[in-house]
Amino acid sequence: MTLQAAVDWFVRLQGDSDLETWIGFQAWLEADSANARAYDTVEALWVDIEEAPPSRESRAATTSDNVVPLTPRRAAKSPRRGLWIGVGGAVAAALAVAIALPALMKPGYEDYATAKGQIRKISLADGSKVTLGAASTLRVRLGKTQRDAVLVDGEAAFDVAHQPSRPFVVAAGDREIRVLGTEFNVLNHGDRLDVTVRRGLVAVSGDGQSVQVAKGQKLTHAKGSAISPIKAVDPEAEFAWSKGQLIYRDAPLSEVVADINRYVATPISVDPSAASVKFSGVLSIDEEAAMIRRLELFAPVVSQPGSGQIVLKAKTARP
């Protein structure tokens, strides 16, 4: 019965589980050590099967330039439920197959990078999806007991496959983001770190502290700071960059410019006269000149060419 319960929980957690479901799962795990062992057995079996080497057909498949599948995707969620119905014989047979398959371990990291203005979609071997923003660098290692990612610089939206006994951990700046089953966005650039959750829950830790960020919340952290405020946001606005838009509401101009600089060839800087300017509006990710024109329309600033850069000055400031 314990093994059957573990299978039931495994299947249940493959969907878009809410917070109450995760709390119930955690309570079941802690109720008896046998529960955790049974779940680990089920999870390990699935990991072994899905990490099998790709077939000849999948290796020969044509892929687009912006999608990088590392291994074939897992079976769809509805067939997966059927896989575990006959748990006695099915598990035994699957175990026999898993033992026969060579282990596919990934001791090193896979590196991904984008140039200015480029957005890249990545499919990971565990079924997770990543949208990597412009001028960004990401490193990923899918280990046996833990999946690790390092957002070296830039922005990335993660849609993580649910594997509760094999956590997905993202290192960004001086913070670590541990996924409890979710879809979330991370911006790590300079001293700024933003973590926004669209689905599920994440735990952000550092300096001996850990806070949870839930659906519809955004954590903002400045490197070296002991305080990381959390506020309610519209997740769709925070993820809009992945669809070609940058959406702001009363954001400092310096923050807006830092984002735009990852999409344009000519660096943009903010003159001290415009340091206090706040920006609200929608910027389509477009050609450099068009993005600057929209800035001038939405904010009281004017652009002036400088030495190898474009300077934004307040309209009321005298040259």
Short mmCIF file of C-alpha atoms in Angstrom, two decimals:
data_model
loop_
_atom_site.label_atom_id
_atom_site.label_comp_id
_atom_site.label_asym_id
_atom_site.label_seq_id
_atom_site.Cartn_x
_atom_site.Cartn_y
_atom_site.Cartn_z
CA MET A 1 0.00 0.00 0.00
CA THR A 2 2.88 2.37 0.73
CA LEU A 3 4.29 1.84 -2.76
CA GLN A 4 0.86 2.39 -4.32
CA ALA A 5 0.48 5.64 -2.35
CA ALA A 6 3.90 6.76 -3.57
CA VAL A 7 2.85 6.08 -7.16
CA ASP A 8 -0.39 8.00 -6.62
CA TRP A 9 1.50 11.01 -5.27
CA PHE A 10 4.01 10.85 -8.12
CA VAL A 11 1.25 10.93 -10.73
CA ARG A 12 -0.65 13.66 -8.89
CA LEU A 13 2.38 15.95 -8.72
CA GLN A 14 3.00 15.83 -12.47
CA GLY A 15 0.19 18.30 -13.03
CA ASP A 16 -0.08 21.97 -12.05
CA SER A 17 -0.38 21.25 -8.32
CA ASP A 18 -1.46 24.03 -5.98
CA LEU A 19 0.12 24.93 -2.65
CA GLU A 20 -2.33 22.79 -0.65
CA THR A 21 -1.35 19.72 -2.65
CA TRP A 22 2.35 20.30 -1.94
CA ILE A 23 1.64 20.79 1.76
CA GLY A 24 -0.32 17.52 1.80
CA PHE A 25 2.50 15.73 0.01
CA GLN A 26 5.05 17.04 2.51
CA ALA A 27 2.86 15.89 5.42
CA TRP A 28 2.60 12.41 3.88
CA LEU A 29 6.38 12.21 3.47
CA GLU A 30 6.98 13.20 7.10
CA ALA A 31 4.32 10.86 8.51
CA ASP A 32 6.46 7.74 8.04
CA SER A 33 10.04 7.23 6.88
CA ALA A 34 8.78 4.34 4.74
CA ASN A 35 6.74 6.82 2.70
CA ALA A 36 9.84 8.79 1.74
CA ARG A 37 11.74 5.60 0.84
CA ALA A 38 8.86 4.38 -1.33
CA TYR A 39 8.61 7.70 -3.13
CA ASP A 40 12.37 7.76 -3.75
CA THR A 41 12.07 4.31 -5.32
CA VAL A 42 9.32 5.40 -7.69
CA GLU A 43 11.09 8.64 -8.56
CA ALA A 44 14.45 6.95 -9.13
CA LEU A 45 12.82 4.44 -11.45
CA TRP A 46 11.30 7.18 -13.57
CA VAL A 47 14.56 9.14 -13.67
CA ASP A 48 16.45 6.04 -14.83
CA ILE A 49 13.95 5.41 -17.61
CA GLU A 50 13.79 8.99 -18.85
CA GLU A 51 17.58 9.37 -18.80
CA ALA A 52 18.03 6.50 -21.21
CA PRO A 53 20.13 7.44 -24.27
CA PRO A 54 18.09 8.96 -27.13
CA SER A 55 16.93 6.70 -29.91
CA ARG A 56 18.41 6.79 -33.41
CA GLU A 57 15.21 8.41 -34.66
CA SER A 58 15.33 11.21 -32.10
CA ARG A 59 19.00 11.91 -32.80
CA ALA A 60 18.19 12.27 -36.47
CA ALA A 61 15.25 14.60 -35.88
CA THR A 62 15.55 18.11 -37.24
CA THR A 63 15.54 20.91 -34.65
CA SER A 64 15.01 24.63 -35.08
CA ASP A 65 17.74 27.09 -34.27
CA ASN A 66 16.04 28.40 -31.14
CA VAL A 67 14.96 25.07 -29.61
CA VAL A 68 17.62 22.78 -28.23
CA PRO A 69 16.24 19.40 -27.05
CA LEU A 70 18.92 17.36 -25.29
CA THR A 71 16.98 14.08 -25.17
CA PRO A 72 13.50 13.00 -26.20
CA ARG A 73 10.67 14.47 -24.16
CA ARG A 74 8.99 12.32 -21.54
CA ALA A 75 5.74 10.56 -22.22
CA ALA A 76 2.66 12.73 -22.00
CA LYS A 77 1.10 13.09 -18.56
CA SER A 78 -2.08 11.15 -19.34
CA PRO A 79 -0.25 7.99 -20.56
CA ARG A 80 2.04 8.24 -17.56
CA ARG A 81 -0.88 7.58 -15.23
CA GLY A 82 -1.60 4.38 -17.11
CA LEU A 83 2.02 3.31 -16.83
CA TRP A 84 1.69 2.89 -13.07
CA ILE A 85 -1.77 1.33 -12.80
CA GLY A 86 -0.52 -2.25 -12.62
CA VAL A 87 2.09 -1.31 -10.08
CA GLY A 88 3.17 -4.82 -9.08
CA GLY A 89 4.10 -6.35 -12.43
CA ALA A 90 4.66 -3.03 -14.22
CA VAL A 91 7.21 -1.77 -11.70
CA ALA A 92 9.05 -5.07 -11.73
CA ALA A 93 9.18 -5.10 -15.53
CA ALA A 94 10.24 -1.46 -15.69
CA LEU A 95 12.96 -2.10 -13.12
CA ALA A 96 14.31 -4.90 -15.25
CA VAL A 97 14.43 -2.57 -18.24
CA ALA A 98 16.05 0.19 -16.19
CA ILE A 99 18.78 -2.16 -14.98
CA ALA A 100 19.55 -3.10 -18.56
CA LEU A 101 19.90 0.52 -19.65
CA PRO A 102 23.28 2.19 -19.21
CA ALA A 103 23.30 5.09 -16.76
CA LEU A 104 23.45 8.49 -18.41
CA MET A 105 25.11 10.75 -15.85
CA LYS A 106 26.01 14.36 -16.55
CA PRO A 107 29.10 15.14 -14.45
CA GLY A 108 29.62 18.56 -16.05
CA TYR A 109 27.49 21.53 -16.93
CA GLU A 110 25.84 22.28 -20.26
CA ASP A 111 26.45 25.93 -21.16
CA TYR A 112 23.92 28.15 -22.95
CA ALA A 113 24.38 31.77 -24.00
CA THR A 114 22.62 34.43 -26.03
CA ALA A 115 23.85 37.55 -27.77
CA LYS A 116 22.30 41.01 -27.44
CA GLY A 117 18.77 41.00 -28.81
CA GLN A 118 18.58 37.18 -28.97
CA ILE A 119 16.04 35.05 -27.10
CA ARG A 120 16.59 31.30 -26.99
CA LYS A 121 14.20 28.51 -26.05
CA ILE A 122 15.77 25.41 -24.49
CA SER A 123 14.22 22.00 -23.75
CA LEU A 124 16.07 20.14 -21.01
CA ALA A 125 16.33 16.38 -20.73
CA ASP A 126 14.13 16.24 -17.61
CA GLY A 127 11.20 17.85 -19.41
CA SER A 128 11.86 21.34 -18.04
CA LYS A 129 11.78 24.31 -20.38
CA VAL A 130 13.89 27.46 -20.23
CA THR A 131 13.52 30.69 -22.16
CA LEU A 132 16.88 32.45 -22.04
CA GLY A 133 16.78 36.22 -22.39
CA ALA A 134 19.08 38.45 -24.39
CA ALA A 135 22.76 38.79 -23.44
CA SER A 136 22.39 35.99 -20.89
CA THR A 137 24.51 33.05 -19.78
CA LEU A 138 23.12 29.91 -18.16
CA ARG A 139 24.79 26.69 -17.00
CA VAL A 140 22.78 23.52 -16.31
CA ARG A 141 23.67 20.16 -14.78
CA LEU A 142 21.04 17.45 -14.42
CA GLY A 143 22.34 15.21 -11.66
CA LYS A 144 20.94 12.00 -10.26
CA THR A 145 19.63 13.52 -7.02
CA GLN A 146 19.56 17.24 -7.83
CA ARG A 147 19.22 19.44 -10.89
CA ASP A 148 21.45 22.52 -10.79
CA ALA A 149 21.48 25.70 -12.83
CA VAL A 150 23.61 28.82 -12.60
CA LEU A 151 22.28 32.03 -14.10
CA VAL A 152 25.65 33.70 -14.52
CA ASP A 153 24.16 36.87 -15.95
CA GLY A 154 20.96 37.99 -17.63
CA GLU A 155 17.40 36.70 -17.47
CA ALA A 156 15.70 33.34 -17.78
CA ALA A 157 12.15 32.01 -17.44
CA PHE A 158 11.98 28.47 -16.05
CA ASP A 159 9.11 26.01 -16.41
CA VAL A 160 10.38 23.17 -14.24
CA ALA A 161 9.18 19.57 -14.51
CA HIS A 162 7.83 18.35 -11.18
CA GLN A 163 10.28 15.97 -9.50
CA PRO A 164 9.94 16.56 -5.75
CA SER A 165 12.72 14.16 -4.73
CA ARG A 166 15.07 15.66 -7.32
CA PRO A 167 15.01 19.42 -6.64
CA PHE A 168 15.88 22.05 -9.22
CA VAL A 169 18.20 24.67 -7.73
CA VAL A 170 19.17 27.92 -9.45
CA ALA A 171 22.18 29.91 -8.23
CA ALA A 172 21.97 33.62 -9.08
CA GLY A 173 24.26 36.22 -7.57
CA ASP A 174 24.50 35.69 -3.82
CA ARG A 175 21.17 33.87 -3.64
CA GLU A 176 19.93 30.32 -4.31
CA ILE A 177 16.46 29.55 -5.63
CA ARG A 178 15.10 26.11 -4.78
CA VAL A 179 12.12 24.98 -6.79
CA LEU A 180 9.23 23.27 -5.07
CA GLY A 181 7.36 22.80 -8.34
CA THR A 182 6.78 25.95 -10.32
CA GLU A 183 7.17 28.32 -13.25
CA PHE A 184 9.27 31.34 -12.41
CA ASN A 185 11.41 34.12 -13.85
CA VAL A 186 14.87 35.17 -12.67
CA LEU A 187 16.73 38.35 -13.57
CA ASN A 188 20.34 38.49 -12.39
CA HIS A 189 22.30 41.47 -13.71
CA GLY A 190 24.82 43.66 -11.93
CA ASP A 191 23.74 43.94 -8.28
CA ARG A 192 20.07 43.37 -9.09
CA LEU A 193 18.18 40.13 -8.58
CA ASP A 194 14.45 39.69 -9.27
CA VAL A 195 12.53 36.44 -8.78
CA THR A 196 8.91 36.31 -9.98
CA VAL A 197 6.62 33.28 -9.65
CA ARG A 198 3.86 32.60 -12.16
CA ARG A 199 2.91 29.12 -10.90
CA GLY A 200 3.74 27.23 -7.71
CA LEU A 201 6.25 28.18 -5.04
CA VAL A 202 9.99 28.77 -4.73
CA ALA A 203 12.34 29.21 -1.77
CA VAL A 204 15.03 31.89 -2.05
CA SER A 205 17.91 31.55 0.39
CA GLY A 206 21.15 33.29 1.28
CA ASP A 207 23.04 34.59 4.30
CA GLY A 208 21.47 31.90 6.46
CA GLN A 209 17.93 33.01 5.65
CA SER A 210 15.22 31.52 3.46
CA VAL A 211 11.96 33.06 2.25
CA GLN A 212 9.18 31.61 0.13
CA VAL A 213 7.85 33.37 -2.96
CA ALA A 214 4.42 32.26 -4.13
CA LYS A 215 2.35 32.67 -7.29
CA GLY A 216 1.85 36.33 -8.17
CA GLN A 217 4.75 37.53 -6.02
CA LYS A 218 8.10 39.10 -6.86
CA LEU A 219 11.21 39.17 -4.69
CA THR A 220 13.69 41.99 -5.29
CA HIS A 221 17.21 41.72 -3.91
CA ALA A 222 20.28 43.93 -4.12
CA LYS A 223 23.56 42.04 -3.88
CA GLY A 224 24.98 42.25 -0.38
CA SER A 225 21.72 43.45 1.16
CA ALA A 226 20.16 41.62 4.10
CA ILE A 227 16.66 42.67 3.03
CA SER A 228 14.78 41.19 0.08
CA PRO A 229 11.31 42.74 -0.15
CA ILE A 230 8.44 40.76 -1.68
CA LYS A 231 5.48 42.38 -3.40
CA ALA A 232 2.42 41.33 -5.39
CA VAL A 233 2.81 41.71 -9.18
CA ASP A 234 1.16 40.69 -12.43
CA PRO A 235 3.20 37.64 -13.48
CA GLU A 236 2.18 38.06 -17.11
CA ALA A 237 3.81 41.49 -17.19
CA GLU A 238 7.00 40.08 -15.68
CA PHE A 239 7.15 37.30 -18.29
CA ALA A 240 6.21 39.59 -21.21
CA TRP A 241 9.85 39.93 -22.34
CA SER A 242 9.75 36.33 -23.56
CA LYS A 243 7.03 37.40 -26.03
CA GLY A 244 8.77 40.54 -27.21
CA GLN A 245 7.56 43.18 -24.75
CA LEU A 246 8.99 44.99 -21.72
CA ILE A 247 6.25 46.20 -19.36
CA TYR A 248 6.90 48.68 -16.55
CA ARG A 249 4.86 50.43 -13.91
CA ASP A 250 6.54 53.32 -12.10
CA ALA A 251 9.99 51.77 -12.60
CA PRO A 252 13.23 53.77 -12.17
CA LEU A 253 14.60 54.85 -15.55
CA SER A 254 17.97 53.29 -14.66
CA GLU A 255 16.26 49.89 -14.31
CA VAL A 256 14.51 50.26 -17.65
CA VAL A 257 17.75 51.24 -19.38
CA ALA A 258 19.60 48.29 -17.84
CA ASP A 259 17.02 45.97 -19.43
CA ILE A 260 17.07 47.71 -22.82
CA ASN A 261 20.87 47.55 -22.95
CA ARG A 262 20.61 43.77 -23.31
CA TYR A 263 18.74 44.22 -26.58
CA VAL A 264 20.46 47.15 -28.32
CA ALA A 265 23.91 47.46 -29.87
CA THR A 266 24.67 51.01 -28.71
CA PRO A 267 24.91 51.38 -24.91
CA ILE A 268 22.38 53.71 -23.29
CA SER A 269 23.16 55.69 -20.14
CA VAL A 270 21.07 57.93 -17.87
CA ASP A 271 22.22 61.49 -17.29
CA PRO A 272 22.09 62.70 -13.66
CA SER A 273 19.33 65.11 -14.70
CA ALA A 274 17.06 62.12 -15.40
CA ALA A 275 18.11 59.98 -12.42
CA SER A 276 14.79 60.49 -10.62
CA VAL A 277 12.59 59.79 -13.65
CA LYS A 278 10.06 56.97 -13.27
CA PHE A 279 8.75 55.07 -16.26
CA SER A 280 5.41 53.41 -16.95
CA GLY A 281 4.56 51.88 -20.28
CA VAL A 282 5.02 49.03 -22.74
CA LEU A 283 8.14 48.82 -24.91
CA SER A 284 8.15 46.43 -27.83
CA ILE A 285 11.52 44.73 -28.27
CA ASP A 286 12.37 46.20 -31.63
CA GLU A 287 15.07 48.07 -33.47
CA GLU A 288 17.27 50.31 -31.34
CA ALA A 289 15.98 53.61 -32.75
CA ALA A 290 12.34 52.55 -32.31
CA MET A 291 12.85 51.58 -28.66
CA ILE A 292 14.51 54.91 -27.88
CA ARG A 293 11.69 56.82 -29.60
CA ARG A 294 9.13 55.01 -27.44
CA LEU A 295 11.11 55.91 -24.33
CA GLU A 296 10.98 59.56 -25.32
CA LEU A 297 7.22 59.31 -25.91
CA PHE A 298 6.42 57.68 -22.56
CA ALA A 299 8.91 59.50 -20.32
CA PRO A 300 10.03 63.14 -19.98
CA VAL A 301 13.45 62.42 -21.48
CA VAL A 302 15.34 63.24 -24.64
CA SER A 303 18.12 61.18 -26.19
CA GLN A 304 21.44 62.69 -27.22
CA PRO A 305 24.36 60.94 -28.92
CA GLY A 306 27.50 60.71 -26.82
CA SER A 307 30.92 59.16 -27.16
CA GLY A 308 29.99 55.67 -28.38
CA GLN A 309 26.71 55.74 -26.46
CA ILE A 310 23.27 57.32 -26.21
CA VAL A 311 22.54 59.55 -23.21
CA LEU A 312 19.03 60.08 -21.86
CA LYS A 313 18.54 63.52 -20.31
CA ALA A 314 15.54 65.11 -18.66
CA LYS A 315 13.62 67.30 -21.10
CA THR A 316 13.66 70.20 -18.66
CA ALA A 317 17.43 70.04 -18.25
CA ARG A 318 19.50 72.67 -20.05
CA PRO A 319 22.28 71.29 -22.31
#
